[in-house]
Every structure is written in structure tokens, then in C-alpha cells.
């Protein structure tokens, strides 16, 4: 599997706060990687630094072998990185169609407005928003806005897609819908990094999980292993529960003998 | 821009062109100001309405154009040369300055753009050898026309032609990728960045375009009045009036800017002739009434295109 | 001792600037409104002082006692009646609105007093004295002390009165304040009233030193802008620091470049700060 993204000791400092500390990570093409960690761990900051919203204060971001550490957001958008926002960011007074057309036209060169519109319509069909194409984005429900955000990223024909808490604020039916969409996207070969709180989602959709805590990468690997890793349990729930998790693992080993 | 809007603009501009046939010197004067005001308002709308950055730099562009062009005219240059040269200089300067200035938002950008006008005025005042400083600049312009009436007609048609050019360029921007990008920037700049819009470039271009035709209008103005001084052409009202015109007609709309400019001129003329002592007060009153009771401007009477909400960063509207 | 004289002049000027800017900064920081009328209020205060002295013989320091409540009331009413309607509107609207209201105010003063410069001349004049080789005009010294006093009074009101603390709370976090049961409308009106009161009183003090005309309104406003950006928005210490910084810089600039360039200097400083450090010397960036 070819390597798509490589982070070398990536760090980001905000004044006195070390938001990211020496994060090293490798993501291969076609992977669906889950990025989890307690609140404030630095997950969104990591995406922001990779996509250029903030500049790294240390370390490197390599994309397809190229150093993109100093790239600005519009530059990363044009080489195939796309991301959704935790709090959705549409263009409120533009129509749904125009929102997606905008994403199509600015992320690549060579599209006329007409061609971009056609491509945008295809993305709207893919996410199931075609009937709402001519409504202003501000009139959509939250679940629809999340799908609109998804359609916009797809219109950018991304190679690497960061999905930041796509399920926040959705009920369980809407979460199911969102998950099947994500699986559809993964099936097309797009590499996805999924920031998620719902462990059930992460375990079923992701081939690998990475755990961030206080800006550091504390664990990575197979979903079920990582979830039971005492370090991860401690980060989320504290020492007492991690001790219980360690004991649980030890007992499991004993019973296997 | 809708078909209807385009036709209304063509109609208004066409009507304007008939003024010389209708009346004498007064009609020509009104017509020239109508064209000039429309140029200012339409230009401001590019940065203020489309991009959503509240610029108070219009006076800076106008004054700079008037002086740069005026100095060239006084030195013997042709009107065409002075106009184009001053326009290009302003475009480049505005673009470069914009790269830095447009990192600011909201109030800070407004003040920054205002400060530029103030500094320019003071520098012009100080550069006495070049500009005549506080004593003003005389601009003799020799045209082959002998009569005053002839000159007035000439100036009218020049200003009117500049309006046509301005409208063509600005409407072209509206329909282009640049216009689309500006509307995105206006509504959500970080989302625009994330989908690949080079905001810095687009905003700076918008700032440049908001200045080039204003500067050109300044050159024509200088050639028209034959005498300019800093407090006259750098008057802060040249920054405020286009904003009022654009708000009057409907923010974000080129048609609105044109209608607002014409309406504003009408009100201004009425007040000048009947209430001279109160004319700034009445202008103030107009502004207050407008902003409190008619925030969406005249254009809102026309189309009912899905309630535009003023309580957001001047959402780009398409009329 | 030229250097000391320049410094003294700068400090005197600086205190006046701080007083001019403190109220303006409060309104900008708390309501997110740039009040273009601030300059007009200052001139109106000057006219009040002049009228009180020339027609009734009331000394300016007593006029302060009239100016403060009078301008507070006017400011309160203007905010409740007019500005409150557009308080959530974008910068463009509020800025143009206060500009429009200032045009009305300015026109009114022009009609009432004409553009001729008037001077408040105290009789007998207060003269000046020599201190360590520096000439100190007594009227300026008095104005400076009172200006500082006024500014400090504002600081005390904000820090130690109930409503003052509520204003600071709103400035820090409007939504949280709402949740705490603060009546925003009243807070905004009080803050605006305080701003107007500071402007009016500053005007009374300025009448001791500068000639009075509606034409000066813009210049005073310009100083207020610069001080706010230099010192940091919405805080009285910021206004004081910014004011002193501007005063001293202008005083030195007057000697080095000549006094006719003081406007260029102050606005250039403004642009530099906007680009490099918009939050001012003290930081804590105000609203945009």
C-alpha cells in the first residue's frame, strides 16, 4: 500500500499551550483511519495543521512525498486534501447547488462554471440532496447540512478526506445514513480520516485507529486492540478504569492458558 | 445578475445619455455627476458589497486619481493618457496595499482604509512642489473645443463612457469566477479557503477594481473643474456617499448601486437648492432613516429572492 | 532642557488624549460600535464650557458637573432610542449610522455657532510657572490633572460599581452575561451614556486649551481612533497608555518633523499598528 500522508514529529504551539507534540503518523492510500481521543486532545488541531489553517511550529507534513508543511489552506485544497468542519460551514445565502459548485470550481483548474454545476449535481445525487438543490443552504436541517458539507468535499475530488465529527448532533437513524454514505465513499478508493466520538462507528468503519491525548499520539493499531489498550482507557476514563482494563486483559490471558 | 436587472441598467444608462439633448448646462452638470456617482457606488460595491469588506478608501482613490491625473494634465498630457495612467497606478497600488490591509476585518479594516485616505491627503498637502499643497493645483486643459457648452458636453460624454466601461467590467466580474469567489469569501471566508479560493488574491483584485475607475473619475473631475485642493478631493464624504448610495439601492447589487446613485443625486440636488444650510444635516437624516427603516434598500421592493438577512456579513445577493 | 520640555508637553497632551479616547474605547469595546459622534460630543462639551463661562461666569471645572449628567442622559437616550435597533447589524451599518447622526449634530452646531473659532479665555488668566527649567502653563496642567482624574473616575466606576462590573462582564462575554441575568439593553445604554459623558467632559477641559469650532470634531475623533488602536480596545488602562504613547510621540514628532505633520504621523502610526499589532500595546483584541 502506497503511503499518502506522512507526519514527522508534527508540533503546534499556541502561546503557552502545546496543542500537538511530536505527532508521527503514516497513512496509506485507501485506508479508513479513525482518529479518536478525549475532548481537547488536539484532533481538530491536527487536521487544521495538515490542511494549513494553522502552520506547524515543528515537524513536517509530507503528502505524496512532497513537503506541504507551509502550504496555505487553498493550496492543500488544490492538491487533493478536503475536510469537513465540526460546526458546519456552508455559504448560507447561496443555494445548495451553488455551494457544491463552488467547491468543484475552486479546487481544480480547468472547470467552466457550467461543467462544475453538472459535476456538483452528481455529488448532490450521491449524498441524496438533489431535491434541495435550489434551496438556500441556510434553510437546511442539520443532518442535511452535514450531507451538504460532504457533497462539497466530494466535489473537490479529494484523495485524502478528513471528516470531523460528522455525527455530532445526529440521531441514530441519521447516523446510520451518514455511515452508509461514508462506506460508499471509502469504496471508491478515497482515503479517509475519521474523527469520531462514537466508538461503535469507529470500530465498524475503520481499518485502523489512532489515539490522541493532550496533543500526543498515545496508541495506534487495530480497532479492538486499541479500544482495550490501558493507556487509551486511562486517557478517557482515568487511572481506576485503566487498572480494571489491565486486570481484564491479564485475566483473559490466564484463561487462555 | 438577472436578465431584468441588466435591462434596467441599460435603460437607465441609455436615458442618461439623452440628457444633453434635453437641457443646457445644468442638465449636463447633473448628468456628469450622475455618471460619476454611479461609478463610485458601483466600484465600491465590488469590495464592500460583493466581498463584504467595508471599505472607506474611496476618497483615497478619488483624490489620488485627481492629483495624479491633474499633475499629468497640467504637464500637458492628454486626457486619455492621464486617465489610463492614473487608473493603472491606482489599481496596482490598491492591489499591493490590499494584500496587507485586507488581512484586517470589520471595524479594523474600515479604519485602516480611512486612515489611508487621511495619510494620502496629508502627504499631498505636504508635497507642495509637486501638488501645490494647500494652495491647490491649477489644471488648464486645452481642448480644441472653444465653447463652454462644448466643453461641458465633452466632459459629460467622457464621464458617461467611463460609466459604461465600469459597468461592463463590474458586471463581467459578477459573472466570472472572481465574482463567485468574492461572494463565497463574503459569506464564509474560512470555508472559501478550504475549498480552494485564494482569498488574498481575490480580495486584493477586488480592492484594485474598486479603485481603478474611481481614480479615473477623479482625473476627469480634475480636468472638469480645473482647480483642486486636498480637502476637496480627499473629502471623507467621497468615501461615505458611495456607501450610502449602495445601501440605498440594495447592498451587493450593481443595479442597486446605480439606482441608489441616481436617487441620492436627486435628493442631494433638491436639498442643495432648497435647504442649503441644512444640507449635511438632511443627508445625515437620510442616512439614519434609511438604515433604520429600509435596511435592504430599493432592490428589495423588486425581487423577492428569499429574504436576504442583513444580520450576517452582508450576504452576497444576486438581484 | 528641550528634551524634558518635549516630554512634559507630550505627557500633558497624552493625558488629554487618554480622556478623549477612554469613553470612545468603552463604547467600541462593549457595544462594538464606533461612535462617529464622539468628536461632535467633544466639541459640544467645549461649547457648553464656553457658553457657561462667557454668559454666566461659571468656571470650567464646575461646568464639568453639569456636562457629565447632561451628556450621559443624551447618550443614554440616543442608544436606547436609535442605536439599539441596529445593535446586531454589521459594522457597515452601525458605522454609517453614527456617521449620519454626526452629520446632523455637526450641521446643528454650525447653524448655532457658525464655523468661526471661539476661544474660552479665562480672566484673570492662569499664567504659567517654571519648574526645573520647564515652562508649565497652569491651564494645561489643570486640564491634564482633571483629565486624568476623569479617566480614573471612569476606571473606578467600571471596577467597583455594580453596573460597571456588569459592563465589563458584557465586554468579556456577552452571552454568558445574558445567562447571568444581565439586562443587555440597559448595559449598552449606560455604557454609551458613559462614553458620551466622557466626551462631553473632555470637551469642557479641551476648551481651556484649544479653540472651539465644529470643524475640530473630526480631528478629535481621529485621535480617539489612534489611541484605541495603539493602547488596546475597551480598557481604560489601554486608553491611558495609548494616549500617553501618542502624546509623547507627537510631541517628539513636532520637533523632528514639524508640527504640521502631526496628523500624518498619528495616522501612519495607526496603520502600522493595525498591520503589525491590531490589539494594541496592552493586547486583548477587542471585537472586530
Short mmCIF file of N, CA and C in Angstrom, two decimals, chain A residues 3-12 19-28 31 33-35 42-52 54-71 76 81 160 162 193 195 208 210-212 215-217 219-220:
data_model
loop_
_atom_site.label_atom_id
_atom_site.label_comp_id
_atom_site.label_asym_id
_atom_site.label_seq_id
_atom_site.Cartn_x
_atom_site.Cartn_y
_atom_site.Cartn_z
N UNK A 3 2.18 5.00 0.48
CA UNK A 3 1.96 5.96 1.55
C UNK A 3 1.44 7.24 0.96
N UNK A 4 0.37 7.79 1.56
CA UNK A 4 -0.21 9.03 1.03
C UNK A 4 0.21 10.22 1.88
N UNK A 5 0.09 10.06 3.19
CA UNK A 5 0.40 11.17 4.09
C UNK A 5 1.37 10.70 5.15
N UNK A 6 2.39 11.53 5.40
CA UNK A 6 3.31 11.18 6.48
C UNK A 6 3.54 12.40 7.35
N UNK A 7 3.36 12.22 8.64
CA UNK A 7 3.62 13.29 9.59
C UNK A 7 4.88 12.93 10.36
N UNK A 8 5.83 13.86 10.35
CA UNK A 8 7.09 13.65 11.08
C UNK A 8 7.19 14.60 12.25
N UNK A 9 7.02 14.06 13.47
CA UNK A 9 7.18 14.89 14.67
C UNK A 9 6.47 16.23 14.57
N UNK A 10 5.23 16.18 14.17
CA UNK A 10 4.47 17.40 13.97
C UNK A 10 4.10 18.02 15.30
N UNK A 11 4.37 19.31 15.43
CA UNK A 11 4.05 20.01 16.67
C UNK A 11 3.38 21.34 16.36
N UNK A 12 2.53 21.76 17.29
CA UNK A 12 1.90 23.07 17.14
C UNK A 12 1.69 23.66 18.52
N UNK A 19 -0.43 22.30 21.72
CA UNK A 19 -1.62 21.60 21.26
C UNK A 19 -1.28 20.28 20.60
N UNK A 20 -0.15 20.23 19.92
CA UNK A 20 0.30 18.99 19.29
C UNK A 20 1.77 18.80 19.63
N UNK A 21 2.13 17.57 19.98
CA UNK A 21 3.52 17.35 20.37
C UNK A 21 4.09 16.12 19.68
N UNK A 22 5.01 16.37 18.78
CA UNK A 22 5.73 15.27 18.12
C UNK A 22 4.83 14.15 17.62
N UNK A 23 3.83 14.51 16.85
CA UNK A 23 2.94 13.50 16.31
C UNK A 23 3.55 12.94 15.03
N UNK A 24 3.80 11.64 15.04
CA UNK A 24 4.31 11.00 13.83
C UNK A 24 3.33 9.93 13.40
N UNK A 25 3.00 9.96 12.14
CA UNK A 25 1.92 9.10 11.67
C UNK A 25 2.10 8.84 10.19
N UNK A 26 1.67 7.69 9.74
CA UNK A 26 1.71 7.41 8.32
C UNK A 26 0.35 6.88 7.89
N UNK A 27 -0.16 7.41 6.80
CA UNK A 27 -1.47 6.96 6.31
C UNK A 27 -1.33 6.50 4.87
N UNK A 28 -1.80 5.29 4.60
CA UNK A 28 -1.66 4.73 3.27
C UNK A 28 -2.90 4.95 2.43
N UNK A 31 -6.84 3.66 2.94
CA UNK A 31 -7.16 3.36 4.33
C UNK A 31 -8.35 4.16 4.82
N UNK A 33 -8.94 5.56 8.38
CA UNK A 33 -8.30 5.65 9.70
C UNK A 33 -9.18 6.42 10.65
N UNK A 34 -9.39 5.87 11.84
CA UNK A 34 -10.15 6.59 12.85
C UNK A 34 -9.21 7.39 13.73
N UNK A 35 -9.58 8.64 14.03
CA UNK A 35 -8.78 9.49 14.90
C UNK A 35 -9.62 9.79 16.12
N UNK A 42 -6.64 17.48 20.63
CA UNK A 42 -5.90 18.06 19.52
C UNK A 42 -6.26 17.48 18.17
N UNK A 43 -7.40 16.77 18.10
CA UNK A 43 -7.76 16.11 16.84
C UNK A 43 -8.03 17.13 15.74
N UNK A 44 -8.90 18.12 16.07
CA UNK A 44 -9.20 19.11 15.04
C UNK A 44 -7.97 19.96 14.73
N UNK A 45 -7.17 20.22 15.76
CA UNK A 45 -5.94 20.98 15.53
C UNK A 45 -5.04 20.24 14.55
N UNK A 46 -4.98 18.92 14.68
CA UNK A 46 -4.16 18.14 13.76
C UNK A 46 -4.62 18.33 12.32
N UNK A 47 -5.94 18.25 12.13
CA UNK A 47 -6.47 18.46 10.78
C UNK A 47 -6.17 19.88 10.31
N UNK A 48 -6.33 20.85 11.22
CA UNK A 48 -6.05 22.24 10.85
C UNK A 48 -4.61 22.43 10.42
N UNK A 49 -3.70 21.78 11.11
CA UNK A 49 -2.28 21.95 10.78
C UNK A 49 -1.96 21.26 9.45
N UNK A 50 -2.52 20.07 9.26
CA UNK A 50 -2.26 19.37 8.00
C UNK A 50 -2.80 20.16 6.82
N UNK A 51 -4.02 20.72 6.97
CA UNK A 51 -4.60 21.43 5.83
C UNK A 51 -4.14 22.87 5.72
N UNK A 52 -3.36 23.34 6.67
CA UNK A 52 -2.76 24.66 6.51
C UNK A 52 -3.47 25.80 7.20
N UNK A 54 -3.58 26.29 10.40
CA UNK A 54 -2.50 26.77 11.28
C UNK A 54 -1.20 26.21 10.73
N UNK A 55 -0.11 26.94 10.94
CA UNK A 55 1.18 26.41 10.49
C UNK A 55 1.82 25.65 11.62
N UNK A 56 2.46 24.56 11.29
CA UNK A 56 3.14 23.76 12.31
C UNK A 56 4.27 24.57 12.91
N UNK A 57 4.46 24.44 14.23
CA UNK A 57 5.59 25.10 14.86
C UNK A 57 6.79 24.18 14.93
N UNK A 58 6.58 22.94 14.52
CA UNK A 58 7.69 21.99 14.47
C UNK A 58 7.29 20.78 13.65
N UNK A 59 8.24 20.15 13.02
CA UNK A 59 7.93 18.93 12.29
C UNK A 59 7.52 19.18 10.84
N UNK A 60 7.08 18.10 10.21
CA UNK A 60 6.82 18.15 8.76
C UNK A 60 5.53 17.44 8.40
N UNK A 61 4.92 17.90 7.31
CA UNK A 61 3.80 17.17 6.73
C UNK A 61 4.21 16.81 5.31
N UNK A 62 4.25 15.50 5.02
CA UNK A 62 4.61 15.08 3.67
C UNK A 62 3.40 14.45 3.01
N UNK A 63 3.08 14.91 1.84
CA UNK A 63 1.93 14.39 1.11
C UNK A 63 2.41 13.89 -0.24
N UNK A 64 2.20 12.63 -0.50
CA UNK A 64 2.72 12.03 -1.73
C UNK A 64 4.20 12.36 -1.89
N UNK A 65 4.90 12.32 -0.79
CA UNK A 65 6.33 12.58 -0.81
C UNK A 65 6.72 14.03 -0.82
N UNK A 66 5.76 14.94 -1.04
CA UNK A 66 6.10 16.36 -1.13
C UNK A 66 5.89 17.04 0.23
N UNK A 67 6.78 17.97 0.55
CA UNK A 67 6.67 18.67 1.82
C UNK A 67 5.62 19.77 1.70
N UNK A 68 4.51 19.61 2.37
CA UNK A 68 3.45 20.62 2.28
C UNK A 68 3.26 21.34 3.60
N UNK A 69 4.27 21.30 4.46
CA UNK A 69 4.12 21.88 5.80
C UNK A 69 3.69 23.34 5.76
N UNK A 70 4.24 24.11 4.80
CA UNK A 70 3.95 25.55 4.79
C UNK A 70 2.80 25.92 3.87
N UNK A 71 2.10 24.94 3.35
CA UNK A 71 1.02 25.24 2.42
C UNK A 71 -0.13 25.94 3.11
N UNK A 76 -3.62 23.40 -0.14
CA UNK A 76 -3.85 21.98 0.15
C UNK A 76 -5.15 21.52 -0.51
N UNK A 81 -6.56 17.56 -0.77
CA UNK A 81 -6.98 17.40 0.62
C UNK A 81 -8.30 18.13 0.83
N UNK A 160 -7.52 12.65 -0.11
CA UNK A 160 -7.48 12.45 1.33
C UNK A 160 -8.57 13.30 1.95
N UNK A 162 -10.76 14.39 5.32
CA UNK A 162 -10.86 14.44 6.78
C UNK A 162 -12.30 14.72 7.16
N UNK A 193 -9.85 9.97 6.84
CA UNK A 193 -9.50 10.04 8.26
C UNK A 193 -10.76 10.51 8.97
N UNK A 195 -12.64 11.58 12.34
CA UNK A 195 -12.59 11.98 13.75
C UNK A 195 -13.96 11.66 14.34
N UNK A 208 -8.12 1.05 10.93
CA UNK A 208 -7.04 1.34 11.89
C UNK A 208 -7.47 2.51 12.73
N UNK A 210 -6.15 5.63 15.50
CA UNK A 210 -5.04 6.39 16.08
C UNK A 210 -5.62 7.18 17.24
N UNK A 211 -4.92 7.20 18.35
CA UNK A 211 -5.45 7.87 19.55
C UNK A 211 -4.57 9.04 19.93
N UNK A 212 -5.22 10.19 20.12
CA UNK A 212 -4.52 11.40 20.52
C UNK A 212 -4.93 11.78 21.94
N UNK A 215 -2.42 16.21 22.87
CA UNK A 215 -1.55 16.56 21.75
C UNK A 215 -0.56 15.48 21.37
N UNK A 216 -0.54 14.38 22.10
CA UNK A 216 0.41 13.33 21.75
C UNK A 216 -0.31 12.10 21.25
N UNK A 217 0.40 11.36 20.39
CA UNK A 217 -0.16 10.13 19.87
C UNK A 217 0.16 9.04 20.88
N UNK A 219 -1.53 5.85 21.07
CA UNK A 219 -1.77 4.47 20.67
C UNK A 219 -2.22 4.42 19.24
N UNK A 220 -1.91 3.34 18.55
CA UNK A 220 -2.47 3.14 17.21
C UNK A 220 -2.46 1.67 16.87
#
